[in-house]
Amino acid sequence: MAYSKITLFMIAGIFLVSSLNVVYAQPLDYVDATLLESGHSGASVQLVWNHDDAVSNYEVGCVSCMPNFSENTSHDEIVLSDVTSLENGKAIFYVIAYDDNDEVMVVKQILLQLS
């Protein structure tokens, strides 16, 4: 009798686990910004984010930079040079994830204290 209950629980557990959907992280679930170096003409900043197979490319831009600029990449990281900050010392970046149809999937804004 004890073996039949254990078997029943094992079958129920296997059924429960197999019926669950696999959960994936959303595009740009996390974005990490790191100041690599700072100089008179600007700073170098590395942005890294989580990988997502549904994303075909990213647009990464600097809002606080004068002039504003953006770069495109298909990788999960980028290094931006000549980054400048606002008067409060913060740099403002954005990352836009696009799908295969060039539709926006998600947008993240990132703040980084440069000074």
Tab-separated table of C-alpha atoms in Angstrom:
chain	number	residue	atom	x	y	z
A	1	MET	CA	0.000	0.000	0.000
A	2	ALA	CA	2.857	2.388	0.831
A	3	TYR	CA	4.482	1.684	-2.541
A	4	SER	CA	1.265	2.527	-4.416
A	5	LYS	CA	1.023	5.908	-2.638
A	6	ILE	CA	4.668	6.689	-3.412
A	7	THR	CA	4.136	5.668	-7.038
A	8	LEU	CA	0.984	7.806	-7.234
A	9	PHE	CA	2.835	10.835	-5.825
A	10	MET	CA	5.745	10.296	-8.221
A	11	ILE	CA	3.403	10.106	-11.212
A	12	ALA	CA	1.541	13.213	-10.033
A	13	GLY	CA	4.851	15.056	-9.544
A	14	ILE	CA	6.116	14.107	-12.995
A	15	PHE	CA	2.803	15.192	-14.539
A	16	LEU	CA	2.907	18.508	-12.668
A	17	VAL	CA	6.506	19.270	-13.663
A	18	SER	CA	5.933	18.308	-17.308
A	19	SER	CA	2.815	20.469	-17.542
A	20	LEU	CA	4.585	23.655	-16.386
A	21	ASN	CA	5.693	26.110	-19.039
A	22	VAL	CA	9.331	27.083	-19.178
A	23	VAL	CA	9.785	30.624	-17.931
A	24	TYR	CA	12.278	32.835	-19.719
A	25	ALA	CA	13.635	36.213	-18.673
A	26	GLN	CA	12.154	39.163	-20.490
A	27	PRO	CA	14.339	41.135	-22.894
A	28	LEU	CA	16.417	43.652	-20.945
A	29	ASP	CA	15.402	42.089	-17.645
A	30	TYR	CA	18.574	43.624	-16.250
A	31	VAL	CA	20.973	46.188	-17.654
A	32	ASP	CA	24.275	46.917	-15.951
A	33	ALA	CA	26.301	50.077	-16.613
A	34	THR	CA	29.978	50.316	-15.637
A	35	LEU	CA	32.258	53.334	-15.873
A	36	LEU	CA	35.450	52.062	-17.542
A	37	GLU	CA	37.458	55.286	-17.637
A	38	SER	CA	36.913	59.003	-17.344
A	39	GLY	CA	38.880	61.764	-19.048
A	40	HIS	CA	38.652	65.409	-20.059
A	41	SER	CA	36.805	64.757	-23.300
A	42	GLY	CA	34.391	62.207	-21.846
A	43	ALA	CA	34.075	58.788	-20.356
A	44	SER	CA	33.933	55.207	-21.609
A	45	VAL	CA	30.979	53.204	-20.346
A	46	GLN	CA	30.181	49.521	-20.768
A	47	LEU	CA	26.534	48.447	-20.863
A	48	VAL	CA	25.707	44.734	-20.449
A	49	TRP	CA	22.273	43.084	-20.455
A	50	ASN	CA	20.677	39.650	-20.376
A	51	HIS	CA	20.528	37.598	-23.582
A	52	ASP	CA	17.193	36.932	-25.280
A	53	ASP	CA	16.830	34.838	-28.453
A	54	ALA	CA	13.683	36.763	-29.475
A	55	VAL	CA	15.677	39.985	-29.900
A	56	SER	CA	17.274	40.583	-33.302
A	57	ASN	CA	19.105	43.832	-32.492
A	58	TYR	CA	19.466	46.633	-29.982
A	59	GLU	CA	19.760	50.388	-30.228
A	60	VAL	CA	21.841	51.902	-27.434
A	61	GLY	CA	21.994	55.652	-26.983
A	62	CYS	CA	23.312	58.399	-24.743
A	63	VAL	CA	20.772	61.103	-23.931
A	64	SER	CA	23.091	63.219	-21.745
A	65	CYS	CA	25.829	63.336	-24.390
A	66	MET	CA	26.309	66.448	-26.487
A	67	PRO	CA	25.484	65.718	-29.204
A	68	ASN	CA	23.165	62.780	-28.434
A	69	PHE	CA	24.167	59.600	-30.218
A	70	SER	CA	23.120	55.985	-30.605
A	71	GLU	CA	24.680	52.771	-31.853
A	72	ASN	CA	23.167	49.497	-33.040
A	73	THR	CA	24.341	46.051	-32.018
A	74	SER	CA	23.175	42.448	-32.068
A	75	HIS	CA	25.340	41.608	-29.039
A	76	ASP	CA	24.425	41.681	-25.342
A	77	GLU	CA	26.957	44.368	-24.491
A	78	ILE	CA	28.465	47.536	-25.864
A	79	VAL	CA	31.145	50.048	-24.915
A	80	LEU	CA	30.299	53.695	-25.549
A	81	SER	CA	33.059	56.308	-25.783
A	82	ASP	CA	32.952	60.099	-25.427
A	83	VAL	CA	30.122	59.885	-22.911
A	84	THR	CA	29.330	63.153	-21.150
A	85	SER	CA	27.084	63.815	-18.196
A	86	LEU	CA	24.527	66.377	-17.205
A	87	GLU	CA	25.453	69.106	-14.728
A	88	ASN	CA	24.575	66.783	-11.835
A	89	GLY	CA	27.242	64.301	-12.995
A	90	LYS	CA	24.761	61.651	-14.189
A	91	ALA	CA	24.813	60.106	-17.636
A	92	ILE	CA	21.532	58.918	-19.133
A	93	PHE	CA	21.403	55.958	-21.512
A	94	TYR	CA	18.683	53.932	-23.184
A	95	VAL	CA	18.570	50.451	-24.678
A	96	ILE	CA	15.824	49.461	-27.123
A	97	ALA	CA	15.291	45.784	-28.007
A	98	TYR	CA	13.854	45.025	-31.462
A	99	ASP	CA	12.368	41.769	-32.740
A	100	ASP	CA	12.863	40.243	-36.214
A	101	ASN	CA	10.171	42.561	-37.660
A	102	ASP	CA	11.939	45.691	-36.342
A	103	GLU	CA	9.167	46.150	-33.787
A	104	VAL	CA	10.107	47.558	-30.382
A	105	MET	CA	9.917	44.850	-27.714
A	106	VAL	CA	11.085	46.791	-24.672
A	107	VAL	CA	12.931	49.983	-23.749
A	108	LYS	CA	15.086	50.549	-20.661
A	109	GLN	CA	16.581	53.774	-19.334
A	110	ILE	CA	19.804	53.646	-17.333
A	111	LEU	CA	21.384	56.315	-15.104
A	112	LEU	CA	25.061	56.238	-14.173
A	113	GLN	CA	26.922	58.647	-11.916
A	114	LEU	CA	30.081	59.678	-13.771
A	115	SER	CA	31.453	62.158	-11.239
